[in-house]
Amino acid sequence: MRPAPTILHLDMDAFYASAEQAAKPSLRGKPVIVGGIGPRGVVATASYEARVFGVRSAMPTAQARRLCPNAAYLSPRFELYRQVSEKVMELLHALSPLVEPLSLDEAFVDLEAGGVAPEADAVRAVGERLRRDIREATGLTGSVGLAGAKMLAKIASEAAKPDGLVVIEPGTERELLGPMPVRTLPGVGPATAEALRRAGIHTVAETAEAGEDELVRLLGKAHGAGLYAMALGQDDRPVVAERDAKSISVEDTFEVDLTDRTRVRTELMRLAERCVQRLRAAGRSGRTVVIKVRNYDFSTLTRSETLRGPTDDPAVVREAVARLLETVDTTGGVRLLGVGVSGLADFTQEDLFAQLATEQEAQESARAAAEPAGAEGGEPEPEEELPRRWSPGLDVVHDDYGAGWVQGSGVGRVTVRFEQPWSAPGRVRTFAVDDPALRPGEPLPLVGGGPGAGQSSDPATWPKSLSPGGEAASDSGEEISSR
Ligand code: TTP
């Protein structure tokens, strides 16, 4: 625990949904849900407007549709999120050499290592400037927490959400943490919270009062002792720059113990996907894949497999994870799963894996229709029988109307809204799915890509491909293309 709040935690607000709203002017201020859009899909995230209706990450999309039928339901566009993430990470690296990304939209930064004066006012000013810079560079908002320890910085950014900044001054943390539910502490999932609740422990203050011996008795040595330290606000974990990290891992604790083998596998595949996202965000690749399984009785085991060379390919990591799972008995119930990659290198032996990956991707697309779509892992299921390129939210380009996105599709038709991040809300048009003038497009830059970028600012002189809705920009009606 440092004497000054020089650890910064940044977490972008409703990341995927905000990126979609920045890209699609007609969705700003409206409920937007990103995730698997098919019947068995899962919500990756919901915009704050959709959260009002009770929609949450990891909820089945079918349930979200019942709660919020009028929201826009979009397939994720990971390429766009990666582009935004790169800009955000660049801004963080300008603050300090010690940046530890936790996912595409979340990172710790050690401001002391960046030479920022160890005073609350100085770090607050850096945090506020960072938030402004992020907004300018990406059009999105992020929340910032500042404290003397990682755990507290993360709690602070959560308290700052959305679009805020909170500083926890060292010395005030016990008072602040005391009344919070024990679930606030890192590593306390639903099962641990339940074990504590049965012992009459609900808040952080009660956890600290219980004492280390009691917590060890309830939860086992490592977990109990770790939790006691957290309850006191003691957390000396350093910010580790991903380039110095020896391994990268992600884990999840579950609401109820998982006994269904298919569910265990699906969760591990999602974790593998998240782990690879972090690996890629850090520009690294790894040679050893590890899975971690914590059983209902807190016994924990790890299994690892070392590949022929380092990889950052999600398909290769998923395959290794699936093989490792085969060696583990999960019948008693699983409360936590983790996936990690170690033996990190700065390069990838693409050639070794390219072919394997291609084969696996082919097999996966064949399997896709038969498996539940994960929120992060795998592709969401296409709506009805149409191919993914017409999934809602994805980019398209029309020869005459320019860039737009798929608003919906079905019965051989696809409805496209023609608008760009920098345009006014655009109009929709409907085409036959095999219209030769319509093809998949690329995500457009959210900021700085408009007609001002090297072109006239007068919309009348824009090329058709940039003008909102082609020639009839003022008409928001729908039309069936004659093609
Ligand atoms: P989070 O930072 O957990 O959440 P968020 O950014 O959507 O919203 P908040 O403002 O509450 O922080 O997750 C970051 C992104 O990761 C999120 O936008 C989508 C993705 N994600 C999933 O795909 N599945 C999940 O279960 C969660 C929690 C997130």
XYZ file of C-alpha atoms and ligand atoms in Angstrom:
512
model
C 0.000 0.000 0.000
C 1.534 3.268 -1.103
C 1.336 6.502 0.823
C 0.012 8.320 -2.288
C -2.809 7.448 -4.760
C -0.458 6.885 -7.708
C -2.012 3.696 -9.089
C -4.525 4.498 -11.798
C -7.184 2.099 -13.013
C -9.014 2.899 -16.225
C -12.171 1.122 -17.343
C -14.032 2.261 -20.438
C -17.796 2.694 -19.980
C -20.042 0.025 -21.570
C -17.176 -0.470 -23.983
C -18.556 -2.426 -26.951
C -21.935 -0.669 -26.788
C -20.360 2.793 -26.582
C -18.124 2.018 -29.546
C -21.232 1.016 -31.501
C -23.035 4.215 -30.522
C -20.025 6.290 -31.570
C -19.999 4.473 -34.911
C -23.742 4.626 -35.534
C -25.236 8.101 -34.994
C -28.814 6.816 -35.069
C -28.137 4.725 -31.922
C -26.788 7.492 -29.695
C -28.830 7.887 -26.519
C -30.728 4.655 -27.319
C -30.611 1.175 -25.771
C -27.950 -0.905 -27.547
C -27.096 -4.518 -26.774
C -24.007 -6.216 -28.204
C -23.540 -9.965 -28.120
C -24.698 -13.238 -29.598
C -27.890 -12.304 -31.387
C -29.158 -15.802 -32.156
C -31.659 -17.710 -30.038
C -28.950 -19.107 -27.744
C -26.700 -16.025 -27.728
C -25.434 -14.224 -24.635
C -25.207 -10.464 -23.985
C -21.600 -9.181 -24.070
C -22.600 -5.739 -22.888
C -25.511 -3.333 -22.817
C -25.461 0.451 -23.153
C -26.439 2.363 -20.030
C -29.800 3.142 -21.666
C -30.465 -0.632 -21.886
C -29.249 -1.323 -18.342
C -32.193 0.709 -17.046
C -34.373 -2.199 -18.217
C -32.295 -4.701 -16.232
C -30.186 -6.009 -19.130
C -26.734 -7.207 -17.997
C -23.578 -8.829 -19.418
C -23.712 -12.633 -19.670
C -27.547 -12.660 -19.641
C -29.128 -14.821 -22.375
C -30.022 -12.529 -25.283
C -33.511 -14.056 -25.372
C -34.105 -12.742 -21.841
C -32.726 -9.319 -22.821
C -35.172 -9.195 -25.739
C -38.041 -9.734 -23.312
C -36.794 -7.000 -20.969
C -35.919 -4.492 -23.668
C -37.603 -5.353 -26.961
C -36.884 -1.969 -28.545
C -33.104 -2.049 -28.189
C -30.765 -2.425 -31.152
C -29.254 -5.951 -31.004
C -25.833 -6.013 -32.647
C -23.144 -8.588 -33.366
C -19.743 -7.669 -31.926
C -17.124 -6.088 -34.211
C -13.899 -7.054 -32.461
C -11.745 -5.357 -35.070
C -13.267 -1.989 -34.190
C -12.887 -2.600 -30.446
C -9.232 -3.545 -30.982
C -8.615 -0.330 -32.927
C -10.171 1.788 -30.164
C -8.244 -0.178 -27.532
C -4.948 0.524 -29.290
C -5.595 4.275 -29.159
C -6.508 4.107 -25.469
C -3.434 2.002 -24.609
C -1.251 4.458 -26.498
C -2.513 7.285 -24.285
C -1.798 5.194 -21.179
C 1.736 4.435 -22.340
C 2.327 8.172 -22.684
C 1.703 8.467 -18.916
C 4.084 5.786 -17.676
C 6.259 2.902 -18.808
C 4.336 0.691 -16.374
C 0.989 -0.136 -17.971
C -0.763 -3.426 -17.226
C -3.711 -4.065 -19.563
C -6.366 -6.369 -18.100
C -8.484 -6.535 -21.226
C -9.148 -4.436 -24.310
C -10.805 -1.694 -22.255
C -9.181 -1.889 -18.849
C -5.684 -1.296 -17.463
C -3.610 -0.305 -14.450
C -1.001 2.452 -14.784
C 1.744 3.176 -12.253
C 1.868 6.992 -12.255
C 4.794 7.103 -9.848
C 6.913 5.263 -12.419
C 5.759 7.920 -14.892
C 7.197 10.698 -12.718
C 3.864 12.168 -11.568
C 4.139 13.967 -8.216
C 2.764 11.688 -5.467
C -0.017 14.059 -4.416
C -3.771 13.732 -4.737
C -4.141 16.962 -6.742
C -1.433 16.036 -9.235
C -2.768 12.537 -9.885
C -6.333 13.839 -10.141
C -5.224 16.327 -12.811
C -3.495 13.537 -14.757
C -6.606 11.380 -14.506
C -8.918 14.142 -15.722
C -6.611 14.978 -18.617
C -6.486 11.324 -19.575
C -10.278 11.159 -19.670
C -10.406 14.229 -21.918
C -7.725 12.814 -24.223
C -9.540 9.487 -24.504
C -12.749 11.262 -25.388
C -10.998 13.328 -28.038
C -9.112 10.392 -29.555
C -11.956 7.863 -29.551
C -15.248 9.659 -28.910
C -15.822 7.312 -25.926
C -15.851 7.859 -22.173
C -13.817 6.020 -19.579
C -13.877 6.027 -15.792
C -10.756 6.420 -13.690
C -9.927 5.258 -10.162
C -6.840 6.429 -8.300
C -5.530 4.878 -5.083
C -2.445 3.546 -3.348
C -3.187 -0.086 -4.267
C -4.471 -1.930 -7.305
C -7.515 -3.362 -5.581
C -8.549 0.072 -4.320
C -7.946 1.772 -7.683
C -10.276 -0.762 -9.276
C -12.937 -0.226 -6.628
C -12.553 3.541 -7.188
C -13.091 3.326 -10.970
C -16.174 1.188 -10.391
C -17.507 3.840 -8.002
C -16.712 6.525 -10.606
C -18.861 4.915 -13.327
C -20.068 6.092 -15.712
C -17.836 8.858 -17.033
C -16.243 9.858 -13.730
C -13.113 9.889 -11.577
C -12.698 8.897 -7.934
C -9.575 9.223 -5.768
C -9.226 7.119 -2.623
C -6.731 8.922 -0.442
C -4.478 6.569 1.518
C -5.644 6.442 5.135
C -9.334 6.594 4.199
C -9.636 3.123 2.661
C -10.798 1.145 5.718
C -13.536 3.620 6.424
C -14.597 3.565 2.790
C -14.434 -0.212 2.319
C -16.003 -1.128 5.683
C -19.704 -0.888 4.771
C -19.256 -2.346 1.264
C -20.507 -5.888 0.556
C -17.771 -8.499 0.743
C -18.352 -9.221 -2.982
C -16.549 -5.921 -3.680
C -13.227 -7.544 -2.794
C -11.262 -9.196 -5.600
C -11.474 -12.986 -5.565
C -14.818 -13.056 -3.765
C -17.257 -14.750 -6.087
C -20.769 -15.863 -5.276
C -19.657 -19.131 -3.654
C -17.186 -17.458 -1.271
C -19.758 -14.784 -0.452
C -22.250 -17.543 0.375
C -19.741 -19.365 2.625
C -19.126 -16.073 4.452
C -22.826 -15.239 4.652
C -23.507 -18.544 6.410
C -20.943 -17.464 8.997
C -22.748 -14.122 9.405
C -20.162 -12.120 7.425
C -21.665 -9.698 4.890
C -19.503 -6.590 4.733
C -15.805 -5.860 4.338
C -15.688 -4.571 7.930
C -17.188 -7.842 9.213
C -14.617 -9.764 7.184
C -11.782 -7.839 8.818
C -13.360 -8.305 12.267
C -13.681 -12.065 11.759
C -9.887 -12.272 11.818
C -7.463 -14.302 9.768
C -7.862 -17.589 11.697
C -11.628 -17.680 11.207
C -11.332 -16.867 7.497
C -8.709 -19.590 7.021
C -11.002 -22.033 8.813
C -13.899 -21.092 6.510
C -12.083 -20.795 3.208
C -8.762 -22.616 3.439
C -5.288 -21.242 4.006
C -4.416 -19.337 0.828
C -7.862 -17.943 0.132
C -8.600 -17.056 3.769
C -5.294 -15.280 4.375
C -5.527 -13.420 1.052
C -9.052 -12.269 1.800
C -8.080 -11.036 5.259
C -5.339 -8.843 3.760
C -7.756 -7.470 1.147
C -10.346 -6.669 3.838
C -7.726 -4.541 5.575
C -7.017 -2.768 2.298
C -3.576 -4.383 2.151
C -2.571 -5.039 -1.420
C 1.051 -4.640 -2.432
C 0.796 -6.180 -5.866
C 2.913 -4.131 -8.264
C 1.716 -2.894 -11.647
C 3.459 -5.249 -14.066
C 4.016 -4.038 -17.602
C 2.703 -6.759 -19.868
C 6.007 -6.833 -21.727
C 7.692 -7.920 -18.471
C 4.970 -10.326 -17.493
C 5.900 -13.988 -17.417
C 2.347 -15.070 -18.064
C -1.085 -13.719 -18.871
C -4.204 -15.248 -17.418
C -7.890 -14.618 -16.880
C -10.352 -16.346 -14.585
C -14.001 -16.293 -13.620
C -15.931 -17.368 -10.540
C -19.465 -18.621 -11.091
C -22.783 -17.759 -9.508
C -23.455 -21.446 -8.819
C -21.027 -24.336 -9.134
C -20.931 -25.623 -12.710
C -21.668 -29.318 -13.037
C -22.672 -29.431 -16.689
C -19.627 -30.462 -18.721
C -20.759 -28.564 -21.839
C -21.109 -25.365 -19.810
C -17.614 -25.862 -18.316
C -16.250 -26.214 -21.828
C -18.115 -23.135 -23.113
C -16.852 -21.016 -20.211
C -13.279 -22.199 -20.791
C -13.571 -21.277 -24.488
C -14.713 -17.753 -23.538
C -11.823 -17.426 -21.110
C -9.403 -18.629 -23.805
C -10.724 -15.908 -26.093
C -10.300 -13.218 -23.409
C -6.808 -14.456 -22.564
C -5.779 -14.206 -26.211
C -7.244 -10.696 -26.436
C -4.971 -9.635 -23.580
C -2.019 -11.415 -25.125
C -2.619 -9.599 -28.393
C -3.233 -6.257 -26.689
C 0.276 -6.648 -25.269
C 1.752 -7.655 -28.639
C 2.917 -10.972 -27.172
C 2.558 -14.651 -27.884
C 2.978 -17.638 -25.575
C 4.093 -21.210 -25.710
C 2.481 -22.857 -22.695
C -1.286 -22.975 -22.227
C -2.590 -23.497 -18.682
C -6.042 -24.154 -17.321
C -7.025 -23.713 -13.690
C -9.988 -25.452 -12.113
C -11.198 -24.752 -8.579
C -13.620 -27.383 -7.303
C -16.655 -26.999 -5.081
C -14.430 -27.810 -2.030
C -11.844 -25.110 -2.980
C -9.282 -27.707 -4.061
C -7.543 -26.185 -7.068
C -5.613 -27.827 -9.836
C -3.794 -26.629 -12.925
C -2.950 -28.486 -16.114
C -0.612 -27.211 -18.793
C 0.500 -28.053 -22.296
C 3.543 -26.702 -24.085
C 3.133 -26.066 -27.796
C 5.796 -26.439 -30.475
C 6.237 -22.681 -30.639
C 4.655 -19.473 -29.317
C 1.223 -18.507 -30.607
C -1.367 -15.762 -30.216
C -3.937 -17.620 -32.261
C -7.285 -18.043 -30.472
C -8.021 -21.300 -32.309
C -4.726 -22.851 -31.203
C -5.238 -21.790 -27.582
C -8.851 -23.022 -27.583
C -7.760 -26.421 -28.930
C -5.082 -26.775 -26.233
C -7.596 -25.770 -23.568
C -10.067 -28.365 -24.847
C -7.373 -31.064 -24.690
C -6.427 -30.045 -21.152
C -10.054 -30.163 -20.029
C -10.186 -33.807 -21.118
C -7.718 -34.622 -18.306
C -9.816 -33.072 -15.530
C -12.744 -34.545 -13.616
C -15.354 -31.811 -13.072
C -18.265 -33.963 -11.930
C -18.227 -32.661 -8.334
C -18.895 -29.069 -9.464
C -16.607 -26.242 -10.467
C -16.633 -22.807 -8.849
C -13.785 -21.104 -10.698
C -12.128 -21.569 -14.073
C -9.042 -19.884 -15.466
C -7.015 -19.894 -18.660
C -3.459 -18.630 -18.922
C -0.609 -18.498 -21.376
C 3.011 -18.498 -20.231
C 6.438 -18.821 -21.830
C 5.833 -15.457 -23.459
C 7.701 -14.215 -26.503
C 7.455 -11.070 -28.585
C 6.896 -12.939 -31.802
C 4.582 -15.560 -33.229
C 5.512 -18.550 -35.304
C 2.592 -18.039 -37.632
C 3.873 -20.589 -40.097
C 3.707 -23.440 -37.589
C 0.125 -22.738 -36.756
C -1.400 -21.072 -39.744
C -2.523 -24.286 -41.285
C -3.801 -25.772 -38.065
C -5.736 -22.597 -37.370
C -7.311 -22.573 -40.803
C -8.407 -26.172 -40.449
C -9.823 -25.479 -37.037
C -11.659 -22.386 -38.153
C -13.292 -24.395 -40.925
C -14.364 -27.023 -38.386
C -15.588 -24.332 -36.046
C -17.797 -22.618 -38.572
C -19.276 -26.043 -39.297
C -19.917 -26.495 -35.560
C -21.114 -22.931 -34.965
C -24.775 -23.599 -35.647
C -24.806 -26.496 -33.203
C -23.203 -24.714 -30.237
C -24.377 -21.916 -27.982
C -22.781 -18.593 -28.965
C -20.467 -17.142 -26.302
C -20.489 -13.419 -25.585
C -16.795 -13.103 -26.206
C -15.789 -16.473 -27.532
C -16.749 -17.594 -30.989
C -18.955 -15.918 -33.487
C -22.508 -15.030 -32.608
C -25.101 -17.028 -34.441
C -26.435 -15.418 -37.567
C -30.046 -14.341 -37.481
C -32.209 -16.918 -39.237
C -30.422 -18.793 -41.960
C -28.488 -15.861 -43.392
C -24.680 -15.772 -43.480
C -22.776 -13.744 -40.873
C -22.012 -10.926 -43.275
C -25.658 -9.841 -42.941
C -25.653 -10.042 -39.129
C -27.095 -6.893 -37.519
C -24.459 -4.271 -36.784
C -21.887 -5.384 -39.341
C -20.388 -2.996 -41.889
C -21.451 -2.993 -45.509
C -20.749 -0.862 -48.555
C -23.166 -0.213 -51.406
C -21.942 0.872 -54.820
C -24.358 3.806 -54.925
C -25.129 4.604 -51.289
C -21.711 4.137 -49.716
C -20.924 2.892 -46.213
C -23.612 1.664 -43.853
C -24.460 -1.114 -41.426
C -26.876 -3.998 -41.399
C -29.936 -3.109 -39.376
C -31.728 -6.391 -39.910
C -32.213 -9.234 -42.320
C -34.626 -12.021 -43.114
C -36.683 -13.625 -45.873
C -34.009 -12.948 -48.439
C -33.772 -9.232 -47.659
C -31.274 -7.113 -45.795
C -32.004 -3.662 -44.385
C -29.076 -1.267 -44.264
C -28.783 2.068 -42.500
C -26.502 4.394 -44.423
C -24.655 6.529 -41.910
C -21.075 7.024 -40.765
C -19.549 7.965 -37.384
C -19.255 11.605 -38.427
C -22.583 11.942 -40.236
C -26.091 12.804 -39.088
C -28.351 9.782 -38.454
C -28.877 8.160 -41.828
C -31.803 6.560 -43.608
C -32.497 2.872 -44.159
C -32.884 1.001 -47.417
C -33.723 -2.627 -48.067
C -32.034 -4.861 -50.623
C -32.141 -8.457 -51.748
C -29.413 -10.372 -49.883
C -27.761 -11.277 -53.168
C -27.782 -7.699 -54.494
C -24.453 -7.500 -56.361
C -24.026 -3.825 -55.401
C -23.920 -4.664 -51.681
C -20.842 -6.170 -50.006
C -19.258 -6.493 -46.559
C -17.302 -3.405 -45.421
C -14.660 -2.473 -42.860
C -15.207 -0.570 -39.608
C -14.812 3.187 -40.212
C -12.604 5.252 -37.886
C -14.689 6.729 -35.059
C -12.812 10.000 -34.930
C -11.074 12.023 -37.599
C -12.298 9.925 -40.537
C -15.017 12.266 -41.776
C -15.178 14.407 -44.827
C -13.098 17.004 -42.964
C -10.177 14.592 -43.168
C -8.553 15.958 -46.287
C -11.849 16.788 -47.988
C -14.298 19.645 -48.174
C -16.487 20.163 -45.112
C -19.445 20.953 -47.347
C -21.600 17.801 -47.524
C -22.822 18.836 -50.967
C -19.349 18.120 -52.310
C -18.818 14.793 -50.497
C -18.425 11.733 -52.634
C -21.507 9.535 -52.461
C -19.609 6.994 -50.405
C -19.292 9.475 -47.519
C -22.615 11.210 -47.679
C -25.217 10.052 -45.185
C -27.814 8.016 -46.997
C -26.667 8.739 -50.534
C -28.659 11.278 -52.519
C -31.777 11.280 -50.396
C -30.154 12.155 -47.082
C -33.128 14.037 -45.703
C -35.603 11.220 -46.223
C -35.653 8.711 -43.401
C -38.162 6.355 -44.980
C -37.509 2.807 -46.078
C -37.324 1.669 -49.640
C -36.920 -1.604 -51.480
C -34.085 -1.351 -53.932
C -35.079 -1.976 -57.512
C -32.015 -4.142 -58.081
P -16.591 -4.574 -18.689
O -15.535 -3.523 -18.488
O -16.787 -5.602 -17.617
O -18.002 -3.877 -18.869
P -18.443 -2.687 -19.830
O -17.272 -1.932 -20.364
O -19.358 -3.241 -20.864
O -19.325 -1.782 -18.895
P -18.966 -0.997 -17.542
O -19.158 0.453 -17.864
O -19.928 -1.522 -16.527
O -17.522 -1.334 -17.210
O -16.333 -5.339 -20.034
C -15.662 -4.774 -21.143
C -16.154 -5.384 -22.422
O -15.914 -6.784 -22.411
C -17.651 -5.220 -22.621
O -17.986 -3.988 -23.232
C -17.992 -6.418 -23.441
C -16.988 -7.471 -23.038
N -17.601 -8.454 -22.117
C -18.065 -9.652 -22.643
O -17.935 -9.880 -23.846
N -18.668 -10.560 -21.810
C -18.855 -10.329 -20.481
O -19.422 -11.184 -19.766
C -18.370 -9.081 -19.941
C -18.539 -8.755 -18.472
C -17.754 -8.190 -20.791
